[in-house]
Coordinates of C-alpha atoms and ligand atoms in Angstrom, one line a residue:
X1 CA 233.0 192.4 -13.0
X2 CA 229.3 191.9 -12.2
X3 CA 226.7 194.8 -11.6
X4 CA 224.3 194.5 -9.4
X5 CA 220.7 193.2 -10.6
X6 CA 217.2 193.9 -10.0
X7 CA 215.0 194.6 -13.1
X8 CA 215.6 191.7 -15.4
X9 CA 213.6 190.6 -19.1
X10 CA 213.4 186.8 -19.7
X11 CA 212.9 186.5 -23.5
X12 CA 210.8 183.9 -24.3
X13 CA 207.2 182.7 -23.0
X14 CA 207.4 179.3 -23.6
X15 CA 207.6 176.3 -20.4
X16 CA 210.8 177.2 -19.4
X17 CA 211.0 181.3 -19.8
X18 CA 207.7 181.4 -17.4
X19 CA 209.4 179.2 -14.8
X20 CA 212.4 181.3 -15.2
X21 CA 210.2 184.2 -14.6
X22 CA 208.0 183.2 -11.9
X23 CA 211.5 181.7 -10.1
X24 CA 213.0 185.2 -10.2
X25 CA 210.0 187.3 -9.0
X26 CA 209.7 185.1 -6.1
X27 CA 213.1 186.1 -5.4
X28 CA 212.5 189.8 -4.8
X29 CA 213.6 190.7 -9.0
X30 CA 211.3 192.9 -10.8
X31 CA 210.6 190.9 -13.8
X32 CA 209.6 191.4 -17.5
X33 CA 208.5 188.9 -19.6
X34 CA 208.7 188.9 -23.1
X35 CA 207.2 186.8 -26.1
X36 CA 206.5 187.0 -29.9
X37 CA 203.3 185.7 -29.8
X38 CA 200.2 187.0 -28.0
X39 CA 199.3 184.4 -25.5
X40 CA 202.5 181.9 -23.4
X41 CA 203.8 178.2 -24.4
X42 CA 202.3 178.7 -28.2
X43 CA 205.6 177.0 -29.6
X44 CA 207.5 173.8 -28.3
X45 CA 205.7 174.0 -24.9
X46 CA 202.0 173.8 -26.7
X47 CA 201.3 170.0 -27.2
X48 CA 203.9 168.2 -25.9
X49 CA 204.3 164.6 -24.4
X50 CA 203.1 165.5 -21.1
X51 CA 205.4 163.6 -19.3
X52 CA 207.3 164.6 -16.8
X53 CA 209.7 161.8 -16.2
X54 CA 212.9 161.4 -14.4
X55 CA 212.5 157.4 -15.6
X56 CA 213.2 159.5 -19.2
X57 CA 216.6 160.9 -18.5
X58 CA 218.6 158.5 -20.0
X59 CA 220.9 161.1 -22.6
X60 CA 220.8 160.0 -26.2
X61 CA 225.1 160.0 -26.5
X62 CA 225.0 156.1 -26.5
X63 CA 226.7 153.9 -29.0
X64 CA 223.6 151.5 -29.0
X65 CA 221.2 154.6 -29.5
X66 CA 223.5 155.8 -32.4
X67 CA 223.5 152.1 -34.3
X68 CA 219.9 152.1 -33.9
X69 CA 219.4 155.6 -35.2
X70 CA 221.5 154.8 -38.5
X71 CA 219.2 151.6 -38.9
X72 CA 216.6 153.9 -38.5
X73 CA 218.0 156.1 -41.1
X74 CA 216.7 153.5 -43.4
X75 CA 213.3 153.0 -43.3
X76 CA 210.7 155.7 -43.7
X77 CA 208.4 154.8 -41.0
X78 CA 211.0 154.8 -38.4
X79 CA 211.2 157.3 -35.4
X80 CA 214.3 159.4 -36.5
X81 CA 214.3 160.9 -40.2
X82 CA 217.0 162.9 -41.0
X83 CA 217.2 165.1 -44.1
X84 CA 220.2 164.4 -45.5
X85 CA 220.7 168.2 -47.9
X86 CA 224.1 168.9 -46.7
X87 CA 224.0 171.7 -43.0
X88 CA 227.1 172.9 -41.5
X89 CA 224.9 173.4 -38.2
X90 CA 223.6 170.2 -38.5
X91 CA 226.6 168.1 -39.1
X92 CA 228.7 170.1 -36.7
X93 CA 226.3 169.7 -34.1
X94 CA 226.3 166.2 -34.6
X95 CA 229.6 165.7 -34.4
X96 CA 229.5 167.5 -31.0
X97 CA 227.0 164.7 -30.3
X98 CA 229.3 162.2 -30.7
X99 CA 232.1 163.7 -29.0
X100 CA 229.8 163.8 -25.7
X101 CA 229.8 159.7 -25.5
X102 CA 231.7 159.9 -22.7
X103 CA 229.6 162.1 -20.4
X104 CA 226.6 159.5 -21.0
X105 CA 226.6 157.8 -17.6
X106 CA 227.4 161.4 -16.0
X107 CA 224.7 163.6 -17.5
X108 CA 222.2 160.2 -17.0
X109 CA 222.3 160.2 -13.9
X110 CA 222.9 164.0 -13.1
X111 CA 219.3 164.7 -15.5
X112 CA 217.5 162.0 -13.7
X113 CA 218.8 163.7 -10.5
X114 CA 217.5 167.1 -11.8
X115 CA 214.2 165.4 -12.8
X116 CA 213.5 164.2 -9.2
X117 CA 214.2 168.0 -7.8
X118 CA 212.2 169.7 -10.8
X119 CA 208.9 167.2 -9.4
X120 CA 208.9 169.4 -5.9
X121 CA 209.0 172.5 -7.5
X122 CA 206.0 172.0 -10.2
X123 CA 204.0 170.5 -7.4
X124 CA 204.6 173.5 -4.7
X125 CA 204.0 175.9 -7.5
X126 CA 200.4 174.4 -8.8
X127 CA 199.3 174.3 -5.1
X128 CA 200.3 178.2 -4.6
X129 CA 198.9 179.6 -7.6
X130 CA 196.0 177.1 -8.1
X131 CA 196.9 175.8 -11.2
X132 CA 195.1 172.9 -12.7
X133 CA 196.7 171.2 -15.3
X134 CA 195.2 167.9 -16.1
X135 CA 197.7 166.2 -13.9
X136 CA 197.8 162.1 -13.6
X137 CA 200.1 160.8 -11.1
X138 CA 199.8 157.0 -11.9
X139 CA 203.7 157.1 -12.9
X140 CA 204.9 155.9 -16.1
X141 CA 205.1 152.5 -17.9
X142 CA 208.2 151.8 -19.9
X143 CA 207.1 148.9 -22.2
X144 CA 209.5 146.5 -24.2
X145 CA 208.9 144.3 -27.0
X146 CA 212.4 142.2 -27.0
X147 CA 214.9 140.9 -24.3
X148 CA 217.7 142.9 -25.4
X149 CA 215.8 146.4 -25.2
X150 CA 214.9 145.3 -21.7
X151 CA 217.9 144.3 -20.6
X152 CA 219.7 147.6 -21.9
X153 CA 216.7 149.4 -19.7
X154 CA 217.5 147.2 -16.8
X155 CA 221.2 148.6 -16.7
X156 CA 220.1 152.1 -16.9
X157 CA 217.7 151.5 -13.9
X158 CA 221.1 150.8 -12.0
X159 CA 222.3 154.8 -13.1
X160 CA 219.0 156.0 -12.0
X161 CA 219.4 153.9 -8.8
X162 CA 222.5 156.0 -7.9
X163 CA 220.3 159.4 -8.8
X164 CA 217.5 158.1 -6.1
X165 CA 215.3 156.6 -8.6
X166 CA 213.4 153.5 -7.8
X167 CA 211.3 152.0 -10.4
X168 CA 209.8 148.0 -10.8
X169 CA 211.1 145.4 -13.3
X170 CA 207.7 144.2 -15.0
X171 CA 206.6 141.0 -17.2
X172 CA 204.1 141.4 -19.7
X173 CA 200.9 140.0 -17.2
X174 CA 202.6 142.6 -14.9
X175 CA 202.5 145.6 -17.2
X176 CA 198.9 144.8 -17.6
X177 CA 198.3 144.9 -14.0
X178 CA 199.6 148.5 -13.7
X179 CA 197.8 149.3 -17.2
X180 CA 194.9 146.9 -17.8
X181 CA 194.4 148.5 -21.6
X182 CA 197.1 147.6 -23.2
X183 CA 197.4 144.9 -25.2
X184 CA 199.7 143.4 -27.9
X185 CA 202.3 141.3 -28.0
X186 CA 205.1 142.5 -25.4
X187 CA 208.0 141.7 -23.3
X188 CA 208.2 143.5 -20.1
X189 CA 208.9 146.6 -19.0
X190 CA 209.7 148.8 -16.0
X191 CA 207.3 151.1 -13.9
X192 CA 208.4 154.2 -12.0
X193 CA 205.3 155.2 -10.0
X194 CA 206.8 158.4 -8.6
X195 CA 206.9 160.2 -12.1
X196 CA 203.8 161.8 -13.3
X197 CA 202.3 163.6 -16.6
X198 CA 199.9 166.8 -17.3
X199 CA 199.5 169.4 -20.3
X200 CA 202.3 171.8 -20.5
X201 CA 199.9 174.2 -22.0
X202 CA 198.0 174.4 -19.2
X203 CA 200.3 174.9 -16.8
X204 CA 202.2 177.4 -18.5
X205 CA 199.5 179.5 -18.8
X206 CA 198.2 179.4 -15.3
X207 CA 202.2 180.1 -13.8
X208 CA 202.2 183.3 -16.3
X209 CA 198.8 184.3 -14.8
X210 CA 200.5 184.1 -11.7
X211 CA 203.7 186.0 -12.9
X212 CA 200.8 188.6 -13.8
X213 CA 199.3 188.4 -10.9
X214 CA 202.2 188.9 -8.7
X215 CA 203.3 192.4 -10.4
X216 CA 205.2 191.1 -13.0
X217 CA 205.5 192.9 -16.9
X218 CA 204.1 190.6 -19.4
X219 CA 204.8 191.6 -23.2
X220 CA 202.8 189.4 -25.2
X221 CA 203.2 189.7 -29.1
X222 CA 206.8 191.3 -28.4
X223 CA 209.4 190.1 -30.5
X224 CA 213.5 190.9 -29.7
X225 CA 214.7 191.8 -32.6
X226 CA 218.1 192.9 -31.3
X227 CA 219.9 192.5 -28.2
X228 CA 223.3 194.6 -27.1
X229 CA 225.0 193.9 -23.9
X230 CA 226.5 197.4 -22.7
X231 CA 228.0 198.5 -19.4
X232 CA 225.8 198.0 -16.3
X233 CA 223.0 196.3 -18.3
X234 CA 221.8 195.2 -21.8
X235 CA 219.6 197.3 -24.3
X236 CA 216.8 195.0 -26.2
X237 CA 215.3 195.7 -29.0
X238 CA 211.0 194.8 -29.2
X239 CA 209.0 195.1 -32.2
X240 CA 205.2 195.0 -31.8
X241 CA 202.4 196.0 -34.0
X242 CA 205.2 197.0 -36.6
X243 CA 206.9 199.5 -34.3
X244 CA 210.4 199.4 -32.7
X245 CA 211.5 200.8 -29.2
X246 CA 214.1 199.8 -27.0
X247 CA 214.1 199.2 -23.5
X248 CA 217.2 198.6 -20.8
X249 CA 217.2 195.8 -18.3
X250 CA 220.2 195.2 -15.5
X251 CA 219.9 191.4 -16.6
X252 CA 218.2 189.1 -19.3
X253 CA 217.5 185.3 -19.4
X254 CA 217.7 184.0 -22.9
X255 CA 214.9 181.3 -23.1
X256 CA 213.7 181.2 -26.7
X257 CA 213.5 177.9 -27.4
X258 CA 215.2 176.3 -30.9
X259 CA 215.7 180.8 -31.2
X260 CA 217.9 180.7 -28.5
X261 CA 221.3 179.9 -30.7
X262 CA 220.5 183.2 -33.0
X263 CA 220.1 185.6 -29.7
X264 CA 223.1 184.2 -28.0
X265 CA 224.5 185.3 -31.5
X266 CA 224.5 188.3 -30.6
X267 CA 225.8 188.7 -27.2
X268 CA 229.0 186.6 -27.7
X269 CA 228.0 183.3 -27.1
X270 CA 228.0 180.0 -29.0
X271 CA 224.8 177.7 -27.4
X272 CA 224.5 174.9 -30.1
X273 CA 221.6 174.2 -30.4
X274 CA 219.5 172.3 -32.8
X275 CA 215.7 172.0 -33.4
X276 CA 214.7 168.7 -33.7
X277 CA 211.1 168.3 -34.4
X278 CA 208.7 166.1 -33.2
X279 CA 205.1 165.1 -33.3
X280 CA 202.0 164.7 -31.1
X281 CA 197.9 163.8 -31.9
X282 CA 195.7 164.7 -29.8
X283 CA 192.5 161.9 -29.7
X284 CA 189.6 163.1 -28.4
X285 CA 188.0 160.7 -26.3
X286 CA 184.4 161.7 -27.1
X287 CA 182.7 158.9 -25.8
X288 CA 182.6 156.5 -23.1
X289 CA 183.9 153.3 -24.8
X290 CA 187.2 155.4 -26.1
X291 CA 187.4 156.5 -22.6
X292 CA 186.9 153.4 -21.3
X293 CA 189.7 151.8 -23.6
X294 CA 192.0 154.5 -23.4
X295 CA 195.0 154.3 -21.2
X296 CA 195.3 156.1 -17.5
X297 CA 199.0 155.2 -16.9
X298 CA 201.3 157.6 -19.3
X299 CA 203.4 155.1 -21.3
X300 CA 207.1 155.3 -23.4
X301 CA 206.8 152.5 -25.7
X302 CA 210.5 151.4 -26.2
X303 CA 210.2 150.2 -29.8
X304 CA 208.1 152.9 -32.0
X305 CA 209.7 155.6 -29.2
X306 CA 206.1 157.0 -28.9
X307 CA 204.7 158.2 -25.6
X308 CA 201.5 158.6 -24.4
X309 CA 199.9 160.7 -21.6
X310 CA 196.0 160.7 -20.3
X311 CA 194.9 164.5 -20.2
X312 CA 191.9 164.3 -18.0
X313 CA 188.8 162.3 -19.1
X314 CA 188.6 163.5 -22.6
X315 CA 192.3 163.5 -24.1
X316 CA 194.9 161.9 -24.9
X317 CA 198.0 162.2 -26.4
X318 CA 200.5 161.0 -28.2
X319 CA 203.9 161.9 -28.8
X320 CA 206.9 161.6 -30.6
X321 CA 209.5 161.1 -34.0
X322 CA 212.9 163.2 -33.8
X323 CA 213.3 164.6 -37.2
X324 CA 216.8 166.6 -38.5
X325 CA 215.5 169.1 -40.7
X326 CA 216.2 172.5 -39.5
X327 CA 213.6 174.8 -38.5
X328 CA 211.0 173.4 -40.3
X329 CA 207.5 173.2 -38.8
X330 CA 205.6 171.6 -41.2
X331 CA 203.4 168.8 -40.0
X332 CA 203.7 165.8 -42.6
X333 CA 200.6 163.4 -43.1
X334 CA 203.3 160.6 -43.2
X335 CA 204.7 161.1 -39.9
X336 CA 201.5 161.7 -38.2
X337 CA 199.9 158.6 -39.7
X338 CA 202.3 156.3 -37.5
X339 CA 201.1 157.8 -34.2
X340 CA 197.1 157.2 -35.2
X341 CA 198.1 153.8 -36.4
X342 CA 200.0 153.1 -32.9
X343 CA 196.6 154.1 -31.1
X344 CA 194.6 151.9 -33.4
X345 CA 197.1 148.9 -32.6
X346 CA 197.2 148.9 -29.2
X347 CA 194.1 150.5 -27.7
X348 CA 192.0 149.2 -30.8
X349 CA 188.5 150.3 -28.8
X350 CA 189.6 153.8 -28.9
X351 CA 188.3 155.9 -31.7
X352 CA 190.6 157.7 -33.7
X353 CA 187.8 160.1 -35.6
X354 CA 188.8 163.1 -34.0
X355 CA 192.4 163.5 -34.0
X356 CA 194.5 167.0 -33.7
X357 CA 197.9 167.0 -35.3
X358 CA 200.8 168.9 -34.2
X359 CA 204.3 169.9 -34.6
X360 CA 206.9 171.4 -32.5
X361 CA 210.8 171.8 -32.4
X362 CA 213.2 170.5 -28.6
X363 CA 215.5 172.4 -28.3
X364 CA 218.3 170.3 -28.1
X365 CA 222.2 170.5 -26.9
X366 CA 224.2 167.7 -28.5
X367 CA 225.4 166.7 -24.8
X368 CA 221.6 167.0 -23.7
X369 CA 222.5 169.0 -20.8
X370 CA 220.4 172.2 -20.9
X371 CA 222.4 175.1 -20.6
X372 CA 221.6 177.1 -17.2
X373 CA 223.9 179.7 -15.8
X374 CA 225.9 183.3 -16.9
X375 CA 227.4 183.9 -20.7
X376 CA 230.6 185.7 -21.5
X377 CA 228.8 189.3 -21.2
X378 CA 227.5 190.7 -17.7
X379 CA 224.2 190.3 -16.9
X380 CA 223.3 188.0 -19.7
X381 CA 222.5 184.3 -18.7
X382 CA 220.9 181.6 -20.0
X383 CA 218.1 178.9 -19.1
X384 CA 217.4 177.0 -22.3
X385 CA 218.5 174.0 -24.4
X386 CA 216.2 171.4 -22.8
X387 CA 215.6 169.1 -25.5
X388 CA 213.2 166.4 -25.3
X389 CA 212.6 167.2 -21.0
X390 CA 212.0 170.5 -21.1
X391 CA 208.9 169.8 -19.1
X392 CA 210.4 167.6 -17.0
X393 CA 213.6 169.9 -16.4
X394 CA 212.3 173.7 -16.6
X395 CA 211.0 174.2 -13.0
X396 CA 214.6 172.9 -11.1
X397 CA 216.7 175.0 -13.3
X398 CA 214.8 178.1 -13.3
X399 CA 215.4 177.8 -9.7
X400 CA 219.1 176.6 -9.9
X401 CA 219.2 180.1 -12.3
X402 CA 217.1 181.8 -9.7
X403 CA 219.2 181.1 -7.0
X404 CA 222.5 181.7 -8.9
X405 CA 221.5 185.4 -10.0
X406 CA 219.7 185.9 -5.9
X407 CA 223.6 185.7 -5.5
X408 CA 224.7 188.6 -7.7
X409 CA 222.3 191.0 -5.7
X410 CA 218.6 191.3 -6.0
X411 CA 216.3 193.1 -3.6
X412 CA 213.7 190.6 -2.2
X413 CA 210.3 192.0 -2.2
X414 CA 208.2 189.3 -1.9
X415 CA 208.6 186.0 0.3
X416 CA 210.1 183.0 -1.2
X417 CA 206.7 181.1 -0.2
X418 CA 203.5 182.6 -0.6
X419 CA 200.2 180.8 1.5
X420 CA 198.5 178.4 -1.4
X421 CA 195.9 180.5 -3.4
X422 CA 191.9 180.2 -2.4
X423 CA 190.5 176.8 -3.9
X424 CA 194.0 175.2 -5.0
X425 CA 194.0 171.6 -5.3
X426 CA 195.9 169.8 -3.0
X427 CA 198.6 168.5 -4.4
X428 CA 201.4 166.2 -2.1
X429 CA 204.8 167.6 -2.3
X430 CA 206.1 164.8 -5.0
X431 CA 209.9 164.3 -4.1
Ligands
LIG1 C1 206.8 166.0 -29.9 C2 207.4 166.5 -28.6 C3 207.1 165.8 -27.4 C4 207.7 166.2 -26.2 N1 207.4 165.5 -25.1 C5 207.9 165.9 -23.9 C6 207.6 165.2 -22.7 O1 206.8 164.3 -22.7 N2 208.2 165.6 -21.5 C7 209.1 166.6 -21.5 O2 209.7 166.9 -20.4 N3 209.4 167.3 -22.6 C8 208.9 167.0 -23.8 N4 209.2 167.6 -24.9 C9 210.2 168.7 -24.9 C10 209.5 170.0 -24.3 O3 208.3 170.2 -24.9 C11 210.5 171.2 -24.6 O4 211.8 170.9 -24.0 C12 209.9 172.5 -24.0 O5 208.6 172.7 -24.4 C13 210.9 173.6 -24.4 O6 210.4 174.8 -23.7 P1 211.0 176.2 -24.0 O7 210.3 177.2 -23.2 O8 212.5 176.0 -23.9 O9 210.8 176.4 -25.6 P2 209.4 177.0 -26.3 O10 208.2 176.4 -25.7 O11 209.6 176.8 -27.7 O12 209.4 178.5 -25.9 C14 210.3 179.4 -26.5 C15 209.5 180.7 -26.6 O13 210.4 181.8 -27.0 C16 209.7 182.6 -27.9 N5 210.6 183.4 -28.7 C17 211.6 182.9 -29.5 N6 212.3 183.9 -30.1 C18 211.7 185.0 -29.7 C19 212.0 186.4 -29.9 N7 212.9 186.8 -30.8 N8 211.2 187.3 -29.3 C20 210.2 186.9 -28.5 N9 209.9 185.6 -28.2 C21 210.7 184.7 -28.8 C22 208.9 181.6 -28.8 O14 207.8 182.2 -29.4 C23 208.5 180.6 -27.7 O15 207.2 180.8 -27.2 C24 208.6 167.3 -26.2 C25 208.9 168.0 -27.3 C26 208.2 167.6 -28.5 C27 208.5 168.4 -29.8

């Protein structure tokens, strides 16, 4: 039986838990918003890729992405490390990774589709709230260094086809057209010039200004300790300052992050999912030869699995690995020396003096499908488990989740659209 809802707490201020947030106030709920640390997107959604790219929504559950992972296994330099020290959690989950083969062509093209709706929604919501976010809309460059990579790529521009995807088969002079500083020896690759990139940080912040800003309860440096779903509502538990108190909401959206799994614990409900960490530098582009030499056009490079985006004139950065080791956050030298060394190889004019390492955990489902929608207990639902697109994918499934809970009975207050805020940029509806 459901209750009816209208004062709900979304736990959890990173990308996604703001979206969720902002989603739901615009549809009339009276929102809190709660997170451990004192300022938004200080975890996962701090220093991130940047990209947000439906031409990235190809799931991992592939046989060919599995052989190359165990050759990966081997070497120490590669892009997946796993540590072996025995897990239940990790073993089981990737078993359950395995066992979601079948859905790969399904949840391709059903995460691309997603993608393409998510572009609308980030693009509406940076006009209305004037949100500046160091956004570059040159699309991204998929670059290939043998035939066989591209041709696998080629095939999965035919799933992406059927999810309304269009993006250009490229040779290496052509790849150099779209992005005249690259260099190296490459094959070809594909460009999709409707996908985009920004810094995650950025806008996160700005949308929970906005949450702010529109009457919404932010609780920075507010950490659930305990949740209890009871009749009519569930009770949460805060600690802040080293005090306890408890507070009641009709509803609450789970959006922790990799702390997702432990919370769902708690109210009934398995949500596997794992924290695979990865890495990012940020160069600084100090002066005008780096910036010269440094590219515009945010790139996946197929082989290393490192991407790159252009943060405004000064940054960029550079993202990737996928490590198995629990929820460790330790940046390691020898990880982050392969991301320096890829700048250094392929945009050898840019200086690599000034370089800021980071670490940071996706929260990933071993289907790759984020988890969006109710759990067993009433009033208790779910928008997390985004995995390496959590940029990409937050802003359309806070709003599928939006909508979904609209259904069970909220008052609207405000107007789903607002006029754009005073001195917005304007930005084109993207999809
Ligand atoms: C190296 C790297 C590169 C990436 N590149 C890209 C990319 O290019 N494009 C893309 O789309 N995605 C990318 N991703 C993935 C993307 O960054 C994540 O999917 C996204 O940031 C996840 O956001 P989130 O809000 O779910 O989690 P988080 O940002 O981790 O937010 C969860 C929040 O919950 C809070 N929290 C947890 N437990 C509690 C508690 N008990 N009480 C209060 N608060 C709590 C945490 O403090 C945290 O702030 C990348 C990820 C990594 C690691």
């Amino acid at each position: 039986m459901t209750h009816p809802i209208r004062t709900v707490a979304v736990l959890g201020g990173g990308f996604v838990g703001v979206a969720t947030a902002y989603a739901l106030q615009r549809r009339g709920f009276d929102v809190t918003l709660v997170e451990r640390h004192r300022y938004p997107a200080m975890e996962t959604s701090f220093a991130n890729g940047g990209q947000l790219s439906a031409s990235n929504a190809e799931v991992w559950t592939h046989p060919a992405t599995v052989l190359k992972g165990l050759k990966w296994m081997l070497s120490p330099d590669a892009p997946l490390l796993v540590n072996p020290r025995p897990s239940w959690h990790k073993y089981s989950w990737m078993a359950a990774f395995l066992a979601a083969m079948p859905q790969y062509r399904r949840n391709t093209v059903e995460t691309a589709r997603m993608a393409i709706a998510a572009r609308g929604h980030l693009a509406d919501w940076a006009v209305e709230e004037g949100i500046a976010f160091d956004r570059e809309s040159r699309g991204i460059l998929h670059v290939y260094r043998s035939k066989a990579a591209f041709d696998h790529a080629a095939k999965v521009s035919r799933l992406y086809a059927e999810a309304g995807l269009e993006r250009s088969a490229l040779d290496a002079a052509g790849l150099r057209t779209v992005e005249p500083a690259l260099t190296g020896p490459l094959y070809g690759g594909f460009h999709t010039p409707s996908d985009q990139s920004g810094d995650i940080h950025k806008f996160a912040a700005g949308l929970a200004r906005a949450v702010a800003r529109r009457g919404g309860q932010t609780l920075w440096g507010h950490e659930v300790v305990h949740l209890t779903p009871e009749m009519g509502g569930t009770s949460v538990t805060l600690r802040t300052e080293g005090r306890t108190r408890q507070c009641r909401f009709d509803a609450v959206v789970i959006s922790a992050g990799v702390a997702s799994r432990a919370l769902a614990r708690q109210c009934g409900d398995r949500v596997n999912i794992y924290p695979v960490k990865g890495y990012s530098i940020t160069v600084d582009l100090a002066d005008a030869a780096s910036r010269a030499a440094a590219p515009r056009v945010s790139l996946l490079d197929d082989e290393t699995k490192l991407v790159s985006s252009r943060l405004g004139e000064g940054r960029l950065r550079v993202a990737g690995t996928a490590e198995f080791n629990g929820a460790n956050r330790d940046i390691r030298a020898d990880r982050i020396a392969p991301l320096v060394r890829w700048v250094e190889t392929l945009f050898p004019e840019v200086s690599t003096e000034a370089v800021t390492p980071w670490a940071g955990l996706r929260p990933m489902m071993p289907d790759m499908m984020p988890k969006v929608g109710a759990g067993r207990a009433p009033g208790v639902f779910y928008n997390t488990g985004h995995g390496h697109l959590g940029w990409t994918l937050g802003a359309v499934t806070a709003e599928m989740l939006a909508e979904r809970m609209a259904g069970q009975g909220a008052r609207r207050l405000h107007p789903v659209s607002a006029p754009p805020a005073a001195g917005a940029p304007a930005l084109a509806r993207a999809a």
